[in-house]
CSV table of C-alpha atoms in Angstrom, one decimal:
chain,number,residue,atom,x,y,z
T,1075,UNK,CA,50.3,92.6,42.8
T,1076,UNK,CA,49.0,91.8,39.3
T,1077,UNK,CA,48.1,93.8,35.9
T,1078,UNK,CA,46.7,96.9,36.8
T,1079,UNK,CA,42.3,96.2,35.5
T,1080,UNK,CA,42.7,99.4,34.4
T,1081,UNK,CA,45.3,101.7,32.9
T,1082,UNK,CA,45.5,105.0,31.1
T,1083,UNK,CA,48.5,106.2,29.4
T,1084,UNK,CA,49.0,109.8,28.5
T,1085,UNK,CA,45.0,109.6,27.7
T,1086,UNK,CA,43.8,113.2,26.4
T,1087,UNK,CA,40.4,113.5,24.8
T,1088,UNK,CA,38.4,116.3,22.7
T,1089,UNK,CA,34.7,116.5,21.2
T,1090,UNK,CA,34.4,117.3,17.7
T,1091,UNK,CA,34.0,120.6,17.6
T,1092,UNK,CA,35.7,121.8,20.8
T,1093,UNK,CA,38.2,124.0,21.2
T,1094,UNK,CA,39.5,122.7,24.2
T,1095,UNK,CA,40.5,119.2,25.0
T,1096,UNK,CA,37.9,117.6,27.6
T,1097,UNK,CA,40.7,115.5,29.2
T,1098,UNK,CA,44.5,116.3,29.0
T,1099,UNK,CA,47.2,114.0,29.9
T,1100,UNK,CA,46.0,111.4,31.8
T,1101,UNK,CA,48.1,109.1,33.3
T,1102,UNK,CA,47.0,106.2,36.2
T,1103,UNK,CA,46.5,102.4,37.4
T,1104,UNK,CA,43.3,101.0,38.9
T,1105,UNK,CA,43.8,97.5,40.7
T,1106,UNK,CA,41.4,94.7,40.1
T,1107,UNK,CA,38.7,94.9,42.9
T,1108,UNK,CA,39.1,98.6,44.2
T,1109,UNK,CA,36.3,101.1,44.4
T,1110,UNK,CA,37.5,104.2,42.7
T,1111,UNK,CA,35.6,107.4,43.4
T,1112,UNK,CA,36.1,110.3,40.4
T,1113,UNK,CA,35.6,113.9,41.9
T,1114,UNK,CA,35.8,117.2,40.6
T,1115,UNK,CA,33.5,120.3,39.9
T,1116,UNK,CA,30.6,120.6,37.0
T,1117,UNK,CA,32.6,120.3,33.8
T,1118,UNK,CA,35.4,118.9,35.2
T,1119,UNK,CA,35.7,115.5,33.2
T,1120,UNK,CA,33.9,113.4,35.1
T,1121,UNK,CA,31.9,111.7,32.5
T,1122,UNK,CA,34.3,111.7,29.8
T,1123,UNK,CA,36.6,110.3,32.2
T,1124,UNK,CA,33.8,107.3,32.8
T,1125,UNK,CA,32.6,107.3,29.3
T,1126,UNK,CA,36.5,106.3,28.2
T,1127,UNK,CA,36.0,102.7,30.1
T,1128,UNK,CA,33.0,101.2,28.0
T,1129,UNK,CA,34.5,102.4,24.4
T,1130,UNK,CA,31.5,105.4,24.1
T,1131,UNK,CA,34.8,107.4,23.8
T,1132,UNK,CA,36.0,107.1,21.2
T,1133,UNK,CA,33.8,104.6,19.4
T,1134,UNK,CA,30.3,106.5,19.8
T,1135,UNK,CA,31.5,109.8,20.0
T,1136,UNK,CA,32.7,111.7,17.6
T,1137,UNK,CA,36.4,113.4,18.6
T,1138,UNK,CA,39.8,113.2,18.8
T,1139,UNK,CA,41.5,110.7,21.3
T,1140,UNK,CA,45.3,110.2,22.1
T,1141,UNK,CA,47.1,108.0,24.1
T,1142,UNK,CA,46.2,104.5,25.5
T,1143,UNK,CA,43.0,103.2,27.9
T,1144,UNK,CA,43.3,99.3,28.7
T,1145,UNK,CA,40.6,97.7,30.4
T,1146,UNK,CA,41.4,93.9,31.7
T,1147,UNK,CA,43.7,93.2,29.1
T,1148,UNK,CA,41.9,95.1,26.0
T,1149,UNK,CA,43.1,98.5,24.1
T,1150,UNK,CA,39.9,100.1,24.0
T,1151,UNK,CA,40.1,101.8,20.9
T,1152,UNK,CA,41.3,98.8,18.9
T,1153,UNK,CA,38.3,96.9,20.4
T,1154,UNK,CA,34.8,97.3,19.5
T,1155,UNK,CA,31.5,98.5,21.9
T,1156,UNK,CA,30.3,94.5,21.8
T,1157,UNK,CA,33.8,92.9,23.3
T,1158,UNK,CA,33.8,95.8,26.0
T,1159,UNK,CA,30.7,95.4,27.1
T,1160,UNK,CA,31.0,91.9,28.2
T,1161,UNK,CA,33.9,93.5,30.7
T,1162,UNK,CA,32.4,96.7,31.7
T,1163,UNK,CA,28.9,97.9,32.5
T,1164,UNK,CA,27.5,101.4,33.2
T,1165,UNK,CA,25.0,102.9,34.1
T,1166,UNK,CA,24.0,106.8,34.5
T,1167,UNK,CA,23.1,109.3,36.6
T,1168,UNK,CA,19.7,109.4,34.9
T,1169,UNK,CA,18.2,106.2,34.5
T,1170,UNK,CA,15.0,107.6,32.7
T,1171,UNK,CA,17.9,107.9,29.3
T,1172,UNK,CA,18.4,104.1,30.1
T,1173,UNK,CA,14.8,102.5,30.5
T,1174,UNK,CA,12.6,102.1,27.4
T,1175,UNK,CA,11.0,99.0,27.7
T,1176,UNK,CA,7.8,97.9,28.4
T,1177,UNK,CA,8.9,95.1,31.7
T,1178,UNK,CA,11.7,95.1,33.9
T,1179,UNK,CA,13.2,91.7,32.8
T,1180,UNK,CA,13.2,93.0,29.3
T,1181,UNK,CA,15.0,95.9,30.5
T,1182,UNK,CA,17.7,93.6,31.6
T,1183,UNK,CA,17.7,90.9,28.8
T,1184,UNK,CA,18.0,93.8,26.1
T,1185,UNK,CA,21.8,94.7,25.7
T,1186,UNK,CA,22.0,90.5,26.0
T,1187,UNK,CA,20.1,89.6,23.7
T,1188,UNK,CA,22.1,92.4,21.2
T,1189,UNK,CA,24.9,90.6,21.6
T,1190,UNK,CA,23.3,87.6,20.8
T,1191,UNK,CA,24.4,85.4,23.5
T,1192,UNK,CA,22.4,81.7,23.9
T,1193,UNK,CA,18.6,81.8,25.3
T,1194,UNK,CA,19.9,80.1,28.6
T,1195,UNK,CA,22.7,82.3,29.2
T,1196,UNK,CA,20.5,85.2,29.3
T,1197,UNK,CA,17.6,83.8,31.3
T,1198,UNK,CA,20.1,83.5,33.9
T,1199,UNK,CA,21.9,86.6,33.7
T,1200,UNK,CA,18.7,88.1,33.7
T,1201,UNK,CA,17.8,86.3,37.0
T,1202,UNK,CA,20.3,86.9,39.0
T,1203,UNK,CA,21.0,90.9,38.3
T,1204,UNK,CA,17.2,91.2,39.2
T,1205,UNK,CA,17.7,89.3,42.3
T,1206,UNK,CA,21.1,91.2,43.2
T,1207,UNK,CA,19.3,94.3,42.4
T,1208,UNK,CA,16.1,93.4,45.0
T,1209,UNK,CA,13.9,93.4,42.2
T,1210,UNK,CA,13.0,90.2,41.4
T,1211,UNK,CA,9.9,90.7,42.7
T,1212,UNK,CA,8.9,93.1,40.3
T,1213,UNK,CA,10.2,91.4,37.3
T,1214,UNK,CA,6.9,92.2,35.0
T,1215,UNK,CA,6.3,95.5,36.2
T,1216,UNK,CA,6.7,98.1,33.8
T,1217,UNK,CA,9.6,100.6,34.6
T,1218,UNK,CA,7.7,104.0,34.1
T,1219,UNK,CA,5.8,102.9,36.9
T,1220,UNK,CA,9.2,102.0,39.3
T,1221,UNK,CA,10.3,105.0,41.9
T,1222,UNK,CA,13.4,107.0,41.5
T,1223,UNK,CA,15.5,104.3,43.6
T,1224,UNK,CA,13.9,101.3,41.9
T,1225,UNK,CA,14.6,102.6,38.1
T,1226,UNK,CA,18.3,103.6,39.5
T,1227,UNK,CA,18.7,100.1,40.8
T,1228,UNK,CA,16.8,98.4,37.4
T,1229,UNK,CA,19.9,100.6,35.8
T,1230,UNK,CA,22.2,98.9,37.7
T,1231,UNK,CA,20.8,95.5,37.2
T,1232,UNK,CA,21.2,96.2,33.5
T,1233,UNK,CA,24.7,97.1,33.5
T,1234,UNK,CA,25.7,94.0,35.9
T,1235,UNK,CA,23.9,91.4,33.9
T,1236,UNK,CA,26.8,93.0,31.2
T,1237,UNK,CA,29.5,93.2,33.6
T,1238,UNK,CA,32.0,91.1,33.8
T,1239,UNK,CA,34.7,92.6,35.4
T,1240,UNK,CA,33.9,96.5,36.1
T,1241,UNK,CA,31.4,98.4,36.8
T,1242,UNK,CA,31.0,102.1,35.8
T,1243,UNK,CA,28.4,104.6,37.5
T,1244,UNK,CA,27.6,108.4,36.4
T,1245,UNK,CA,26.9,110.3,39.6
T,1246,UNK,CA,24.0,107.0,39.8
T,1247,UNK,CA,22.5,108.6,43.4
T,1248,UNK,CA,22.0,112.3,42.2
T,1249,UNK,CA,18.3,112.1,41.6
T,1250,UNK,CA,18.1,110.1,44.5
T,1251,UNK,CA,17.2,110.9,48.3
T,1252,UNK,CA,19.3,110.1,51.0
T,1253,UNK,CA,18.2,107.0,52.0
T,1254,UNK,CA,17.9,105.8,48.2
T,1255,UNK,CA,21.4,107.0,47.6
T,1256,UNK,CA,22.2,104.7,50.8
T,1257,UNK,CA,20.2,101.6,49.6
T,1258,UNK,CA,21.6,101.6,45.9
T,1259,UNK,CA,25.3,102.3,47.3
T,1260,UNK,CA,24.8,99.5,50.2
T,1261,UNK,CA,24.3,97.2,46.9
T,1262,UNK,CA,26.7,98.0,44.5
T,1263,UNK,CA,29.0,97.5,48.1
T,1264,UNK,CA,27.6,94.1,48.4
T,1265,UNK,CA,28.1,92.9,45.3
T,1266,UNK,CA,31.4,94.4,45.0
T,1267,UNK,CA,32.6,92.0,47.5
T,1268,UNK,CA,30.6,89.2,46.6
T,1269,UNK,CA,31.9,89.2,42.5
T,1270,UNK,CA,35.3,91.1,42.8
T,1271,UNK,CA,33.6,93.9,40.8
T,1272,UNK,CA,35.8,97.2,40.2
T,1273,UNK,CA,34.0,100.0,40.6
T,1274,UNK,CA,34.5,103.8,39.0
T,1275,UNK,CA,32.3,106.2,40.5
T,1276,UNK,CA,31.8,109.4,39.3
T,1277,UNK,CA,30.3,111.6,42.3
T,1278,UNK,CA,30.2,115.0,43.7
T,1279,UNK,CA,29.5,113.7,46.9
T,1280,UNK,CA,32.1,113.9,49.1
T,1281,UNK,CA,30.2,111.6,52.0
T,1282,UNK,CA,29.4,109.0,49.6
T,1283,UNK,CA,33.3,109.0,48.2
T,1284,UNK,CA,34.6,108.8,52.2
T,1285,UNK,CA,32.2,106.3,52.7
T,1286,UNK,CA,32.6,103.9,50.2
T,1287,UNK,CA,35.8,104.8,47.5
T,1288,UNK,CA,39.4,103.1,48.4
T,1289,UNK,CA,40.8,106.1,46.7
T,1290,UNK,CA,40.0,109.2,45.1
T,1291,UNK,CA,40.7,110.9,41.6
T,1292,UNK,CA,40.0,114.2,41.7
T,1293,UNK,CA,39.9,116.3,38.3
T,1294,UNK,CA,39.9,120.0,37.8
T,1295,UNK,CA,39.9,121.1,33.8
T,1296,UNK,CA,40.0,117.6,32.4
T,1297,UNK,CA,43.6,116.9,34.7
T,1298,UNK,CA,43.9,114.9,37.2
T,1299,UNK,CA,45.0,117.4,40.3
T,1300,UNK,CA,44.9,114.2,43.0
T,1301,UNK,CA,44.3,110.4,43.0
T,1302,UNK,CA,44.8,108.9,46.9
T,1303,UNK,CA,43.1,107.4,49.4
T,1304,UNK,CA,40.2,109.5,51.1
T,1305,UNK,CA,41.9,110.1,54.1
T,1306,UNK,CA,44.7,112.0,52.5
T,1307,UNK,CA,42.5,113.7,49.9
T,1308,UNK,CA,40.3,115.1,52.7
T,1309,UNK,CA,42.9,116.4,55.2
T,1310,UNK,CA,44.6,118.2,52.2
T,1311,UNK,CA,42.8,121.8,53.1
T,1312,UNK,CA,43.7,123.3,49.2
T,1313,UNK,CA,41.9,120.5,47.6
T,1314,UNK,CA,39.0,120.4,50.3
T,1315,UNK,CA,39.2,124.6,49.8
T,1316,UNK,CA,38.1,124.3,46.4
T,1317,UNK,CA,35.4,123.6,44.2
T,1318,UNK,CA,36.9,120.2,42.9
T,1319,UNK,CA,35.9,118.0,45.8
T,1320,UNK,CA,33.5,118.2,48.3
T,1321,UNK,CA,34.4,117.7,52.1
T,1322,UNK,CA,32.6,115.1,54.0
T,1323,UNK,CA,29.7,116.1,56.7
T,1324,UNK,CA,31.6,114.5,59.3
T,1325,UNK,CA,35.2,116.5,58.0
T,1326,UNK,CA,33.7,119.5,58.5
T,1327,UNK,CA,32.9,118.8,61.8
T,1328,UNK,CA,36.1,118.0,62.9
T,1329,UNK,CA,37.4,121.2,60.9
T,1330,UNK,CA,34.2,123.2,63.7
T,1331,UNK,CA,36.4,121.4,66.5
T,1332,UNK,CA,40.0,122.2,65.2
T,1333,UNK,CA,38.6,126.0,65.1
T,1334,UNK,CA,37.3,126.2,68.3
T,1335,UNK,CA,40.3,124.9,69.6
T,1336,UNK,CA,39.2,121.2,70.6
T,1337,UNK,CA,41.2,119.1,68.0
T,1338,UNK,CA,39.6,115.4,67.5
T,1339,UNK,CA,42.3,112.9,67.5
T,1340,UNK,CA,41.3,112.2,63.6
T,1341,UNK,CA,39.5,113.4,61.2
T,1342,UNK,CA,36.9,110.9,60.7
T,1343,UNK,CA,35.2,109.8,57.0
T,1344,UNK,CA,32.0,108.2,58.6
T,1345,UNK,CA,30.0,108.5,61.3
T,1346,UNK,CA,31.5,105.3,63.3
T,1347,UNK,CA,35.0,107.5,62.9
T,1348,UNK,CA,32.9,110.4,64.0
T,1349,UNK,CA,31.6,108.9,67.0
T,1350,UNK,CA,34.7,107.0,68.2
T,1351,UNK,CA,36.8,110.6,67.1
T,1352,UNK,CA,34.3,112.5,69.8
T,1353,UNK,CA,34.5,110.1,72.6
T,1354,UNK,CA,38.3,110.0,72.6
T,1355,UNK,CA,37.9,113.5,72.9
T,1356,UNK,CA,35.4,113.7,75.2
T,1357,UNK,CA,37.6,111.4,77.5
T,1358,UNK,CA,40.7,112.8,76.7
């Protein structure tokens, strides 16, 4: 296995101002390729946590920072904002803070054209995060005009055309419905596996984190209380028992079986596992 893409060492962070460090001692490894999903209750972290991987922290915000983040290779605090973001792209949990404007393609081409990379270069950046996104289509529209989904998925488009290596995501489905949360997830999936993308999610939903996360960090008062696969984090009943992290639909039916008496053979994450989980039951 190679260099960790990501790696924070002894990492504690606290806003000017505060009292109370946002972050405290944190300490792990993300792989190149893995879809990390961040958990943990209102206040918990979650976006200082994702805001530490594109240099916002400490470079945009004001505060104190100790220990070390690397991101593919790169110290971020001996880095600047403009070197980072040609590794790491984000995009947040409301896209109306993102979009200002007046066409989608400008939308994407703007953070490019900061960093003032050749007129070619761009044009095709632009192209083919519109197209990955589904929204080539609607390249001259004007965001206002865009639904929830769309402007989610133009936010996501703008942060790929940037991302070179990871992508970063603040709770990016919580103004969305269920099947837009579906739709935007299904894509950042797809490209995931088509580019090698990392992913770091930050989400408080626990079916989204089964679904699609290889493992799970969960934080509780800026610590990190857990960081495993979703298997293990969702059969642990005193992390599942709190506020930190959210047990999947499908757990929670298998907890309504285990009470009634009628174990399932696992406790499924999906609804394939769900199904398959029932009908061994129902045979056995």
């Amino acid at each position: 296995m190679g260099e960790p893409i990501i790696r924070m060492d002894m990492v504690s962070w606290a806003y000017a101002r505060s009292k109370d460090w946002a972050l405290k001692n944190l300490c792990l490894e993300i792989e190149e390729g893995e879809f990390i999903a961040v958990m943990g209750e209102n206040g918990s972290g979650k976006t200082s946590f994702c805001r530490l991987l594109n240099g916002l922290i400490p470079h945009a915000l004001r505060g104190m920072l100790l220990g070390k983040v690397t991101v593919d290779g790169i110290q971020t605090d001996k880095s600047s904002l403009s070197q980072l973001a040609k590794k790491v792209g984000m995009a947040f949990d409301d896209p109306e803070t993102q979009l200002f404007t007046g066409k989608v393609h400008e939308e994407v081409a703007f953070a490019l054209e900061n960093l003032k990379l050749p007129a070619k270069e761009i044009e095709e950046k632009v192209s083919w995060a519109l197209k990955s996104a589904g929204l080539s289509a609607i390249a001259d529209y004007e965001p206002a005009l865009l639904s929830g989904g769309q402007k989610q998925r133009l936010a996501i488009a703008a942060a790929l055309a940037m991302a070179g290596r990871v992508l970063v995501l603040d709770e990016p489905c919580s103004q969305l419905d269920p099947g837009g949360a579906r739709d935007v997830l299904s894509l950042i999936t797809s490209l995931r596996a088509k580019r090698g993308l990392t992913v770091v999610m930050a989400t408080n939903s626990g079916d989204e984190a089964a679904e699609f996360a290889d493992r799970i960090c969960v934080l509780e008062g800026g610590n990190i209380i857990a960081f495993d696969t979703p298997a293990r984090i969702f059969a642990d009943e005193k992390l599942t028992g709190s506020d930190a992290v959210q047990i999947p639909q499908t757990a929670e039916f298998a907890r309504a079986m285990d009470s009634l008496g009628e174990p399932l053979p696992q406790l499924p994450l999906n609804l394939d596992e769900a199904e398959k989980s029932a009908i061994e039951w129902y045979n056995g």
